């Protein structure tokens, strides 16, 4: 199948050719004709499937072919997104796909001055990509009115609900014209999303290009079990042993992100961070530098999990599991995009067994477990299953002992299966899917609060100092660590 056979016009086809998009992805093959035909769409498309082009291309075509020019302080297409980063990314997609079409685009989000956004809205824009809060601010200040909105797009609708935007979304639904086209894209479909969809979509074309909540099959995923206090050392050990030189690293708390960035920086890696305490320009700069490979490691909280499109990212490391199971899908979806292969490694401690069980239930698979010699968990992580059960309760923490097993560390790809634990009684696990996830600050589990950054785990003898990687990871030409964080 070709893009031309989907009915796209010449300027769009030219732009796609320049981007070297040769064939439509499955979601594009289904969404493009439906959107061109003016239909409502409800699409369950996992991250990295090409869904942005799935709605942007046909909407650009409709903007060119239909309807009057936009008036001042109006928008014809309104795209709602959960995060500022995704707003920028979707805007870039519209700009790239719509080159030469003489249309106006704008991304509007909070955390930056509202005035330039108000100025740009004066002439009106054809496509406004916005986060819900800032959009309503602009509307309250009469910078944008909704009476010319022809199409409303909800991108990553599940994430918008997770982030607590339900009220803002309802306010937008009430303000836009009843006669409109509505497109709803969501990686996961919870009951809340289905209820919302039923209220705003009219006879939608239902598109599901893979099992909802599945993770991209090309991503190799496994778990390394470890005691909470040894996570930083294990992380540094794995990075050095495997010569991991370009990775997106997820940590649960902001303080944990800063801590790990310092440890990486001290060890000579070029590193930057993204979390909710950082101003938006600094976050975007960190992302740009990571994409340009000016930095090797980007350490982030879940703020960065959704929607970021980073080409050729081979590796995602979850130092902590996310509190909300769907965020696992989004985190690891940063790798293995557009058919590429990728690796996702999660460090899991006993406390996180319920989170692991919820993730496995969501993705409908039990993740393979590894142990790293010298870092075997004293507090065993109970077995879990793809039905969301914990097979065995965690044992009460024992006093640390000298670890069993060979002390010599070996590289991750050498994998040996973790010890199997005997099954006893099953225990259902509370599902975390769909819960609201505020980005924790200092509260909750912070694996970095008690541990020194470097050195061997207490009482263990790995024969290799963790946290002291060889010169390999250093950025060529100069002090890499300073290049990473010092200039912020
Ligand atoms: P998305 O799921 O929209 O974030 O897109 C994921 C990635 O796939 C982006 O890097 C797109 O540029 C890329 N992409 C989208 N559609 C195609 C296509 N038909 N052929 C090749 N790459 C694509």
GROMACS .gro file of C-alpha atoms and ligand atoms in nm:
model
  511
    1UNK     CA    1   0.000   0.000   0.000
    2UNK     CA    2   0.122   0.352  -0.076
    3UNK     CA    3   0.037   0.691   0.073
    4UNK     CA    4  -0.090   0.794  -0.271
    5UNK     CA    5  -0.346   0.512  -0.266
    6UNK     CA    6  -0.488   0.657   0.056
    7UNK     CA    7  -0.589   0.970  -0.136
    8UNK     CA    8  -0.329   1.213  -0.007
    9UNK     CA    9  -0.251   1.515  -0.222
   10UNK     CA   10   0.076   1.584  -0.402
   11UNK     CA   11   0.237   1.834  -0.161
   12UNK     CA   12   0.189   1.593   0.130
   13UNK     CA   13   0.324   1.301  -0.073
   14UNK     CA   14   0.631   1.508  -0.158
   15UNK     CA   15   0.693   1.587   0.207
   16UNK     CA   16   0.657   1.220   0.298
   17UNK     CA   17   0.903   1.127   0.029
   18UNK     CA   18   1.153   1.377   0.168
   19UNK     CA   19   1.107   1.219   0.510
   20UNK     CA   20   1.161   0.878   0.352
   21UNK     CA   21   0.826   0.742   0.472
   22UNK     CA   22   0.765   0.474   0.211
   23UNK     CA   23   0.460   0.287   0.331
   24UNK     CA   24   0.185   0.384   0.572
   25UNK     CA   25   0.197   0.218   0.913
   26UNK     CA   26  -0.116   0.016   1.006
   27UNK     CA   27  -0.268   0.299   1.208
   28UNK     CA   28  -0.206   0.541   0.921
   29UNK     CA   29  -0.360   0.302   0.667
   30UNK     CA   30  -0.680   0.296   0.872
   31UNK     CA   31  -0.692   0.649   1.013
   32UNK     CA   32  -0.604   0.851   0.702
   33UNK     CA   33  -0.906   0.752   0.487
   34UNK     CA   34  -1.141   0.781   0.787
   35UNK     CA   35  -1.021   1.129   0.880
   36UNK     CA   36  -1.021   1.244   0.517
   37UNK     CA   37  -1.383   1.126   0.499
   38UNK     CA   38  -1.473   1.353   0.792
   39UNK     CA   39  -1.543   1.062   1.028
   40UNK     CA   40  -1.485   1.055   1.402
   41UNK     CA   41  -1.209   0.815   1.505
   42UNK     CA   42  -1.128   0.624   1.820
   43UNK     CA   43  -0.783   0.470   1.792
   44UNK     CA   44  -0.602   0.240   2.029
   45UNK     CA   45  -0.253   0.272   1.892
   46UNK     CA   46   0.048   0.191   2.099
   47UNK     CA   47   0.322   0.445   2.120
   48UNK     CA   48   0.557   0.462   1.822
   49UNK     CA   49   0.303   0.340   1.572
   50UNK     CA   50   0.300   0.658   1.363
   51UNK     CA   51  -0.030   0.785   1.500
   52UNK     CA   52   0.073   1.152   1.473
   53UNK     CA   53   0.099   1.131   1.096
   54UNK     CA   54  -0.221   0.924   1.108
   55UNK     CA   55  -0.416   1.233   1.211
   56UNK     CA   56  -0.187   1.519   1.098
   57UNK     CA   57  -0.169   1.425   0.728
   58UNK     CA   58  -0.545   1.399   0.660
   59UNK     CA   59  -0.617   1.705   0.874
   60UNK     CA   60  -0.364   1.911   0.679
   61UNK     CA   61  -0.534   1.800   0.359
   62UNK     CA   62  -0.878   1.893   0.488
   63UNK     CA   63  -0.751   2.233   0.597
   64UNK     CA   64  -0.617   2.298   0.249
   65UNK     CA   65  -0.922   2.166   0.067
   66UNK     CA   66  -1.211   2.274   0.287
   67UNK     CA   67  -1.342   2.574   0.464
   68UNK     CA   68  -1.265   2.944   0.483
   69UNK     CA   69  -0.942   3.096   0.606
   70UNK     CA   70  -0.921   3.127   0.978
   71UNK     CA   71  -1.020   3.452   1.150
   72UNK     CA   72  -0.823   3.629   1.418
   73UNK     CA   73  -0.805   3.463   1.759
   74UNK     CA   74  -0.949   3.142   1.621
   75UNK     CA   75  -0.820   2.793   1.542
   76UNK     CA   76  -0.962   2.543   1.291
   77UNK     CA   77  -0.800   2.231   1.431
   78UNK     CA   78  -0.746   2.194   1.803
   79UNK     CA   79  -0.511   1.921   1.923
   80UNK     CA   80  -0.508   1.857   2.297
   81UNK     CA   81  -0.202   1.688   2.444
   82UNK     CA   82  -0.099   1.605   2.801
   83UNK     CA   83   0.251   1.756   2.815
   84UNK     CA   84   0.451   2.047   2.688
   85UNK     CA   85   0.705   1.816   2.534
   86UNK     CA   86   0.440   1.635   2.335
   87UNK     CA   87   0.291   1.970   2.227
   88UNK     CA   88   0.625   2.071   2.077
   89UNK     CA   89   0.668   1.734   1.914
   90UNK     CA   90   0.323   1.730   1.756
   91UNK     CA   91   0.376   2.087   1.637
   92UNK     CA   92   0.702   1.982   1.469
   93UNK     CA   93   0.518   1.697   1.296
   94UNK     CA   94   0.255   1.935   1.157
   95UNK     CA   95   0.530   2.170   1.039
   96UNK     CA   96   0.722   1.890   0.866
   97UNK     CA   97   0.423   1.717   0.708
   98UNK     CA   98   0.268   2.050   0.610
   99UNK     CA   99   0.570   2.216   0.447
  100UNK     CA  100   0.468   2.443   0.160
  101UNK     CA  101   0.097   2.442   0.247
  102UNK     CA  102   0.067   2.802   0.367
  103UNK     CA  103  -0.098   2.709   0.694
  104UNK     CA  104  -0.031   2.853   1.038
  105UNK     CA  105   0.055   2.637   1.339
  106UNK     CA  106   0.111   2.708   1.706
  107UNK     CA  107   0.189   2.510   2.021
  108UNK     CA  108   0.059   2.662   2.346
  109UNK     CA  109   0.150   2.525   2.688
  110UNK     CA  110   0.216   2.645   3.040
  111UNK     CA  111   0.549   2.704   3.210
  112UNK     CA  112   0.646   2.973   2.959
  113UNK     CA  113   0.519   3.328   2.907
  114UNK     CA  114   0.166   3.347   2.770
  115UNK     CA  115   0.224   3.674   2.579
  116UNK     CA  116   0.402   3.539   2.270
  117UNK     CA  117   0.128   3.279   2.239
  118UNK     CA  118  -0.138   3.550   2.260
  119UNK     CA  119   0.044   3.754   1.994
  120UNK     CA  120   0.061   3.459   1.755
  121UNK     CA  121  -0.308   3.387   1.804
  122UNK     CA  122  -0.405   3.737   1.692
  123UNK     CA  123  -0.393   3.641   1.326
  124UNK     CA  124  -0.557   3.306   1.399
  125UNK     CA  125  -0.395   2.968   1.344
  126UNK     CA  126  -0.502   2.669   1.139
  127UNK     CA  127  -0.372   2.418   1.392
  128UNK     CA  128  -0.341   2.487   1.763
  129UNK     CA  129  -0.167   2.217   1.966
  130UNK     CA  130  -0.221   2.285   2.335
  131UNK     CA  131  -0.214   2.147   2.685
  132UNK     CA  132  -0.560   2.180   2.843
  133UNK     CA  133  -0.473   2.424   3.123
  134UNK     CA  134  -0.299   2.681   2.905
  135UNK     CA  135  -0.567   2.650   2.637
  136UNK     CA  136  -0.836   2.749   2.887
  137UNK     CA  137  -0.619   3.035   3.016
  138UNK     CA  138  -0.592   3.167   2.661
  139UNK     CA  139  -0.965   3.125   2.614
  140UNK     CA  140  -1.043   3.313   2.938
  141UNK     CA  141  -0.828   3.600   2.819
  142UNK     CA  142  -1.009   3.603   2.483
  143UNK     CA  143  -0.688   3.517   2.301
  144UNK     CA  144  -0.859   3.218   2.143
  145UNK     CA  145  -1.222   3.136   2.079
  146UNK     CA  146  -1.353   2.800   1.974
  147UNK     CA  147  -1.640   2.879   1.737
  148UNK     CA  148  -1.437   2.795   1.423
  149UNK     CA  149  -1.302   2.464   1.548
  150UNK     CA  150  -1.377   2.201   1.284
  151UNK     CA  151  -1.178   1.916   1.432
  152UNK     CA  152  -1.088   1.835   1.790
  153UNK     CA  153  -0.806   1.584   1.845
  154UNK     CA  154  -0.733   1.424   2.181
  155UNK     CA  155  -0.382   1.283   2.169
  156UNK     CA  156  -0.281   1.047   2.449
  157UNK     CA  157  -0.620   1.086   2.608
  158UNK     CA  158  -0.540   0.832   2.878
  159UNK     CA  159  -0.245   1.038   2.992
  160UNK     CA  160  -0.456   1.353   3.009
  161UNK     CA  161  -0.695   1.176   3.244
  162UNK     CA  162  -0.405   1.033   3.446
  163UNK     CA  163  -0.271   1.384   3.491
  164UNK     CA  164  -0.604   1.506   3.624
  165UNK     CA  165  -0.722   1.708   3.323
  166UNK     CA  166  -1.077   1.566   3.323
  167UNK     CA  167  -1.235   1.898   3.428
  168UNK     CA  168  -1.043   2.101   3.174
  169UNK     CA  169  -1.132   1.854   2.901
  170UNK     CA  170  -1.501   1.877   2.986
  171UNK     CA  171  -1.479   2.256   2.971
  172UNK     CA  172  -1.328   2.232   2.621
  173UNK     CA  173  -1.591   1.978   2.507
  174UNK     CA  174  -1.861   2.222   2.612
  175UNK     CA  175  -1.699   2.518   2.443
  176UNK     CA  176  -1.626   2.372   2.097
  177UNK     CA  177  -1.903   2.355   1.835
  178UNK     CA  178  -2.127   2.048   1.857
  179UNK     CA  179  -2.091   2.006   1.480
  180UNK     CA  180  -1.732   1.898   1.455
  181UNK     CA  181  -1.507   1.605   1.385
  182UNK     CA  182  -1.348   1.441   1.690
  183UNK     CA  183  -1.047   1.210   1.692
  184UNK     CA  184  -0.943   1.029   2.007
  185UNK     CA  185  -0.606   0.858   2.033
  186UNK     CA  186  -0.504   0.665   2.339
  187UNK     CA  187  -0.233   0.408   2.404
  188UNK     CA  188  -0.448   0.235   2.661
  189UNK     CA  189  -0.825   0.210   2.699
  190UNK     CA  190  -0.957   0.223   3.052
  191UNK     CA  191  -1.323   0.244   3.148
  192UNK     CA  192  -1.283   0.620   3.201
  193UNK     CA  193  -1.157   0.666   2.848
  194UNK     CA  194  -1.442   0.460   2.708
  195UNK     CA  195  -1.695   0.668   2.901
  196UNK     CA  196  -1.539   0.988   2.776
  197UNK     CA  197  -1.529   0.854   2.420
  198UNK     CA  198  -1.898   0.761   2.435
  199UNK     CA  199  -1.981   1.120   2.533
  200UNK     CA  200  -1.787   1.300   2.261
  201UNK     CA  201  -1.762   1.072   1.956
  202UNK     CA  202  -2.032   1.013   1.696
  203UNK     CA  203  -2.030   0.675   1.524
  204UNK     CA  204  -1.655   0.660   1.540
  205UNK     CA  205  -1.440   0.443   1.320
  206UNK     CA  206  -1.282   0.211   1.573
  207UNK     CA  207  -0.915   0.153   1.503
  208UNK     CA  208  -0.707  -0.091   1.697
  209UNK     CA  209  -0.376  -0.176   1.539
  210UNK     CA  210  -0.246  -0.399   1.814
  211UNK     CA  211  -0.380  -0.541   2.137
  212UNK     CA  212  -0.450  -0.246   2.366
  213UNK     CA  213  -0.187  -0.212   2.636
  214UNK     CA  214   0.060  -0.434   2.454
  215UNK     CA  215   0.420  -0.324   2.434
  216UNK     CA  216   0.605  -0.311   2.104
  217UNK     CA  217   0.711  -0.667   2.030
  218UNK     CA  218   1.053  -0.567   1.906
  219UNK     CA  219   1.154  -0.440   2.249
  220UNK     CA  220   1.356  -0.690   2.452
  221UNK     CA  221   1.252  -0.649   2.811
  222UNK     CA  222   1.377  -0.797   3.131
  223UNK     CA  223   1.399  -0.729   3.500
  224UNK     CA  224   1.704  -0.738   3.727
  225UNK     CA  225   1.611  -0.807   4.088
  226UNK     CA  226   1.808  -0.620   4.353
  227UNK     CA  227   1.777  -0.476   4.701
  228UNK     CA  228   1.648  -0.120   4.709
  229UNK     CA  229   1.960   0.018   4.870
  230UNK     CA  230   2.184  -0.134   4.603
  231UNK     CA  231   2.001   0.008   4.303
  232UNK     CA  232   2.238   0.299   4.236
  233UNK     CA  233   2.544   0.074   4.254
  234UNK     CA  234   2.384  -0.192   4.037
  235UNK     CA  235   2.281   0.072   3.786
  236UNK     CA  236   2.634   0.210   3.760
  237UNK     CA  237   2.776  -0.139   3.746
  238UNK     CA  238   2.547  -0.242   3.460
  239UNK     CA  239   2.616   0.077   3.268
  240UNK     CA  240   2.992   0.026   3.297
  241UNK     CA  241   2.989  -0.350   3.237
  242UNK     CA  242   2.769  -0.328   2.930
  243UNK     CA  243   2.923  -0.007   2.801
  244UNK     CA  244   2.580   0.147   2.776
  245UNK     CA  245   2.651   0.482   2.627
  246UNK     CA  246   2.315   0.626   2.524
  247UNK     CA  247   2.017   0.559   2.741
  248UNK     CA  248   1.701   0.716   2.874
  249UNK     CA  249   1.690   0.646   3.247
  250UNK     CA  250   1.371   0.667   3.450
  251UNK     CA  251   1.368   0.735   3.823
  252UNK     CA  252   1.057   0.784   4.034
  253UNK     CA  253   1.141   1.100   4.226
  254UNK     CA  254   1.287   1.434   4.129
  255UNK     CA  255   1.546   1.406   4.403
  256UNK     CA  256   1.633   1.057   4.275
  257UNK     CA  257   1.682   1.199   3.924
  258UNK     CA  258   1.918   1.469   4.049
  259UNK     CA  259   2.106   1.221   4.263
  260UNK     CA  260   2.161   0.973   3.983
  261UNK     CA  261   2.262   1.250   3.744
  262UNK     CA  262   2.529   1.358   3.993
  263UNK     CA  263   2.659   1.003   4.023
  264UNK     CA  264   2.675   0.968   3.643
  265UNK     CA  265   2.834   1.309   3.612
  266UNK     CA  266   3.099   1.218   3.873
  267UNK     CA  267   3.170   0.898   3.681
  268UNK     CA  268   3.241   1.093   3.363
  269UNK     CA  269   2.918   1.060   3.168
  270UNK     CA  270   2.763   1.349   2.983
  271UNK     CA  271   2.420   1.367   3.144
  272UNK     CA  272   2.118   1.590   3.172
  273UNK     CA  273   1.780   1.564   3.345
  274UNK     CA  274   1.411   1.621   3.286
  275UNK     CA  275   1.169   1.654   3.575
  276UNK     CA  276   0.884   1.871   3.693
  277UNK     CA  277   1.104   2.115   3.889
  278UNK     CA  278   1.292   2.221   3.577
  279UNK     CA  279   1.167   2.512   3.368
  280UNK     CA  280   1.031   2.419   3.030
  281UNK     CA  281   1.313   2.567   2.819
  282UNK     CA  282   1.570   2.366   3.020
  283UNK     CA  283   1.367   2.047   2.969
  284UNK     CA  284   1.341   2.102   2.596
  285UNK     CA  285   1.712   2.182   2.578
  286UNK     CA  286   1.796   1.860   2.763
  287UNK     CA  287   1.584   1.664   2.517
  288UNK     CA  288   1.738   1.833   2.215
  289UNK     CA  289   2.090   1.766   2.343
  290UNK     CA  290   2.002   1.404   2.406
  291UNK     CA  291   1.859   1.364   2.057
  292UNK     CA  292   2.168   1.532   1.910
  293UNK     CA  293   2.383   1.293   2.116
  294UNK     CA  294   2.555   1.581   2.291
  295UNK     CA  295   2.470   1.401   2.613
  296UNK     CA  296   2.479   1.029   2.670
  297UNK     CA  297   2.232   0.979   2.950
  298UNK     CA  298   1.901   1.153   3.002
  299UNK     CA  299   1.765   1.089   3.350
  300UNK     CA  300   1.395   1.166   3.389
  301UNK     CA  301   1.080   1.120   3.589
  302UNK     CA  302   0.759   1.019   3.413
  303UNK     CA  303   0.718   1.373   3.287
  304UNK     CA  304   0.934   1.250   2.997
  305UNK     CA  305   0.762   0.918   2.949
  306UNK     CA  306   0.496   1.001   2.698
  307UNK     CA  307   0.513   1.108   2.345
  308UNK     CA  308   0.880   1.192   2.319
  309UNK     CA  309   1.002   1.083   1.982
  310UNK     CA  310   1.369   0.999   1.994
  311UNK     CA  311   1.505   0.826   1.687
  312UNK     CA  312   1.727   0.522   1.728
  313UNK     CA  313   1.719   0.509   2.106
  314UNK     CA  314   1.852   0.164   2.184
  315UNK     CA  315   1.797   0.150   2.558
  316UNK     CA  316   1.558   0.249   2.834
  317UNK     CA  317   1.655   0.175   3.194
  318UNK     CA  318   1.392   0.184   3.467
  319UNK     CA  319   1.583   0.237   3.789
  320UNK     CA  320   1.240   0.245   3.955
  321UNK     CA  321   0.918   0.099   3.825
  322UNK     CA  322   0.643   0.352   3.759
  323UNK     CA  323   0.353   0.374   4.003
  324UNK     CA  324   0.101   0.356   3.721
  325UNK     CA  325   0.137   0.045   3.510
  326UNK     CA  326   0.054   0.220   3.182
  327UNK     CA  327   0.354   0.444   3.229
  328UNK     CA  328   0.573   0.137   3.185
  329UNK     CA  329   0.433   0.097   2.834
  330UNK     CA  330   0.499   0.462   2.763
  331UNK     CA  331   0.845   0.461   2.913
  332UNK     CA  332   0.971   0.166   2.716
  333UNK     CA  333   0.789   0.291   2.408
  334UNK     CA  334   1.071   0.549   2.380
  335UNK     CA  335   1.274   0.267   2.229
  336UNK     CA  336   1.180   0.025   1.951
  337UNK     CA  337   0.995   0.296   1.762
  338UNK     CA  338   0.879   0.270   1.402
  339UNK     CA  339   0.984  -0.092   1.377
  340UNK     CA  340   1.334  -0.052   1.527
  341UNK     CA  341   1.450  -0.292   1.795
  342UNK     CA  342   1.525  -0.182   2.149
  343UNK     CA  343   1.607  -0.292   2.500
  344UNK     CA  344   1.428  -0.206   2.825
  345UNK     CA  345   1.582  -0.309   3.157
  346UNK     CA  346   1.409  -0.257   3.490
  347UNK     CA  347   1.575  -0.276   3.832
  348UNK     CA  348   1.316  -0.418   4.069
  349UNK     CA  349   1.328  -0.452   4.448
  350UNK     CA  350   1.096  -0.646   4.679
  351UNK     CA  351   0.877  -0.341   4.756
  352UNK     CA  352   0.797  -0.311   4.389
  353UNK     CA  353   0.647  -0.659   4.344
  354UNK     CA  354   0.290  -0.521   4.332
  355UNK     CA  355   0.394  -0.267   4.069
  356UNK     CA  356   0.564  -0.541   3.868
  357UNK     CA  357   0.257  -0.762   3.893
  358UNK     CA  358   0.033  -0.479   3.772
  359UNK     CA  359   0.266  -0.415   3.476
  360UNK     CA  360   0.277  -0.781   3.382
  361UNK     CA  361  -0.101  -0.801   3.399
  362UNK     CA  362  -0.127  -0.496   3.173
  363UNK     CA  363   0.117  -0.619   2.909
  364UNK     CA  364  -0.001  -0.975   2.950
  365UNK     CA  365   0.341  -1.126   2.991
  366UNK     CA  366   0.569  -1.224   3.275
  367UNK     CA  367   0.895  -1.038   3.237
  368UNK     CA  368   1.211  -1.245   3.234
  369UNK     CA  369   1.416  -1.207   3.552
  370UNK     CA  370   1.791  -1.180   3.588
  371UNK     CA  371   2.023  -1.146   3.883
  372UNK     CA  372   2.361  -0.980   3.862
  373UNK     CA  373   2.633  -1.168   4.051
  374UNK     CA  374   2.736  -0.967   4.354
  375UNK     CA  375   2.402  -0.783   4.362
  376UNK     CA  376   2.165  -1.071   4.442
  377UNK     CA  377   1.864  -0.946   4.636
  378UNK     CA  378   1.874  -1.021   5.006
  379UNK     CA  379   1.504  -0.933   5.015
  380UNK     CA  380   1.370  -1.164   4.747
  381UNK     CA  381   1.133  -1.017   4.493
  382UNK     CA  382   0.830  -1.246   4.504
  383UNK     CA  383   0.732  -1.428   4.188
  384UNK     CA  384   0.461  -1.254   3.988
  385UNK     CA  385   0.248  -1.364   3.701
  386UNK     CA  386   0.086  -1.219   3.393
  387UNK     CA  387  -0.251  -1.248   3.565
  388UNK     CA  388  -0.144  -0.977   3.810
  389UNK     CA  389  -0.082  -1.208   4.100
  390UNK     CA  390   0.199  -1.223   4.348
  391UNK     CA  391   0.271  -1.592   4.380
  392UNK     CA  392   0.459  -1.558   4.701
  393UNK     CA  393   0.452  -1.286   4.961
  394UNK     CA  394   0.776  -1.100   5.022
  395UNK     CA  395   0.966  -1.236   5.318
  396UNK     CA  396   1.023  -1.010   5.613
  397UNK     CA  397   1.348  -0.823   5.562
  398UNK     CA  398   1.641  -1.008   5.715
  399UNK     CA  399   1.962  -0.860   5.840
  400UNK     CA  400   2.207  -0.823   5.553
  401UNK     CA  401   2.441  -1.118   5.518
  402UNK     CA  402   2.737  -1.192   5.301
  403UNK     CA  403   2.584  -1.267   4.961
  404UNK     CA  404   2.572  -1.612   4.815
  405UNK     CA  405   2.698  -1.683   4.468
  406UNK     CA  406   3.008  -1.603   4.274
  407UNK     CA  407   3.142  -1.256   4.335
  408UNK     CA  408   3.269  -1.186   3.985
  409UNK     CA  409   3.040  -0.954   3.792
  410UNK     CA  410   2.966  -1.038   3.431
  411UNK     CA  411   2.798  -0.843   3.155
  412UNK     CA  412   2.421  -0.828   3.136
  413UNK     CA  413   2.383  -1.001   2.801
  414UNK     CA  414   2.534  -1.312   2.962
  415UNK     CA  415   2.206  -1.346   3.156
  416UNK     CA  416   2.144  -1.630   3.387
  417UNK     CA  417   1.795  -1.705   3.505
  418UNK     CA  418   1.701  -1.582   3.849
  419UNK     CA  419   1.639  -1.834   4.120
  420UNK     CA  420   1.285  -1.963   4.100
  421UNK     CA  421   1.086  -1.930   4.413
  422UNK     CA  422   0.859  -2.202   4.529
  423UNK     CA  423   0.494  -2.126   4.470
  424UNK     CA  424   0.267  -2.099   4.765
  425UNK     CA  425  -0.057  -1.914   4.802
  426UNK     CA  426  -0.157  -1.658   4.543
  427UNK     CA  427  -0.244  -1.306   4.634
  428UNK     CA  428  -0.439  -1.076   4.404
  429UNK     CA  429  -0.276  -0.744   4.348
  430UNK     CA  430  -0.439  -0.407   4.336
  431UNK     CA  431  -0.431  -0.277   3.982
  432UNK     CA  432  -0.254   0.053   3.950
  433UNK     CA  433  -0.376   0.117   3.602
  434UNK     CA  434  -0.558   0.443   3.567
  435UNK     CA  435  -0.454   0.600   3.896
  436UNK     CA  436  -0.348   0.962   3.904
  437UNK     CA  437   0.027   0.999   3.919
  438UNK     CA  438   0.163   1.315   4.061
  439UNK     CA  439   0.538   1.335   4.014
  440UNK     CA  440   0.670   1.258   4.362
  441UNK     CA  441   0.906   1.510   4.511
  442UNK     CA  442   1.071   1.369   4.820
  443UNK     CA  443   0.793   1.151   4.945
  444UNK     CA  444   0.755   0.783   4.868
  445UNK     CA  445   1.026   0.543   4.778
  446UNK     CA  446   1.356   0.702   4.701
  447UNK     CA  447   1.627   0.447   4.648
  448UNK     CA  448   1.894   0.711   4.659
  449UNK     CA  449   1.825   0.861   4.994
  450UNK     CA  450   2.048   0.635   5.198
  451UNK     CA  451   2.316   0.515   4.967
  452UNK     CA  452   2.652   0.657   4.880
  453UNK     CA  453   2.697   0.706   4.510
  454UNK     CA  454   2.999   0.493   4.450
  455UNK     CA  455   3.163   0.177   4.568
  456UNK     CA  456   3.056  -0.176   4.619
  457UNK     CA  457   2.728  -0.263   4.780
  458UNK     CA  458   2.760  -0.313   5.152
  459UNK     CA  459   2.914  -0.641   5.240
  460UNK     CA  460   2.952  -0.748   4.880
  461UNK     CA  461   3.259  -0.819   4.685
  462UNK     CA  462   3.206  -0.785   4.313
  463UNK     CA  463   3.570  -0.751   4.233
  464UNK     CA  464   3.476  -0.444   4.023
  465UNK     CA  465   3.401  -0.108   4.168
  466UNK     CA  466   3.053  -0.005   4.070
  467UNK     CA  467   3.010   0.355   3.972
  468UNK     CA  468   3.357   0.383   3.826
  469UNK     CA  469   3.311   0.313   3.460
  470UNK     CA  470   3.606   0.296   3.230
  471UNK     CA  471   3.705   0.585   3.009
  472UNK     CA  472   3.486   0.455   2.727
  473UNK     CA  473   3.172   0.655   2.805
  474UNK     CA  474   3.348   0.990   2.818
  475UNK     CA  475   3.240   1.242   2.564
  476UNK     CA  476   3.509   1.300   2.309
  477UNK     CA  477   3.704   1.619   2.350
  478UNK     CA  478   3.696   1.755   2.698
  479UNK     CA  479   3.529   1.695   3.026
  480UNK     CA  480   3.209   1.514   2.940
  481UNK     CA  481   3.031   1.547   3.267
  482UNK     CA  482   3.066   1.921   3.280
  483UNK     CA  483   2.945   1.938   2.923
  484UNK     CA  484   2.637   1.755   3.034
  485UNK     CA  485   2.515   1.934   3.341
  486UNK     CA  486   2.749   2.216   3.425
  487UNK     CA  487   2.617   2.454   3.161
  488UNK     CA  488   2.255   2.443   3.255
  489LIG     P1  489   0.446   0.852   1.642
  489LIG     O1  490   0.391   0.720   1.688
  489LIG     O2  491   0.349   0.933   1.569
  489LIG     O3  492   0.511   0.927   1.755
  489LIG     O4  493   0.564   0.818   1.536
  489LIG     C1  494   0.674   0.739   1.570
  489LIG     C2  495   0.788   0.756   1.472
  489LIG     O5  496   0.761   0.692   1.348
  489LIG     C3  497   0.825   0.898   1.436
  489LIG     O6  498   0.966   0.908   1.441
  489LIG     C4  499   0.778   0.917   1.296
  489LIG     O7  500   0.859   1.010   1.228
  489LIG     C5  501   0.795   0.777   1.239
  489LIG     N1  502   0.701   0.743   1.131
  489LIG     C6  503   0.568   0.769   1.131
  489LIG     N2  504   0.510   0.719   1.021
  489LIG     C7  505   0.608   0.659   0.950
  489LIG     C8  506   0.611   0.588   0.824
  489LIG     N3  507   0.501   0.568   0.754
  489LIG     N4  508   0.730   0.541   0.781
  489LIG     C9  509   0.842   0.560   0.854
  489LIG     N5  510   0.846   0.625   0.973
  489LIG    C10  511   0.729   0.675   1.021
   0.00000   0.00000   0.00000
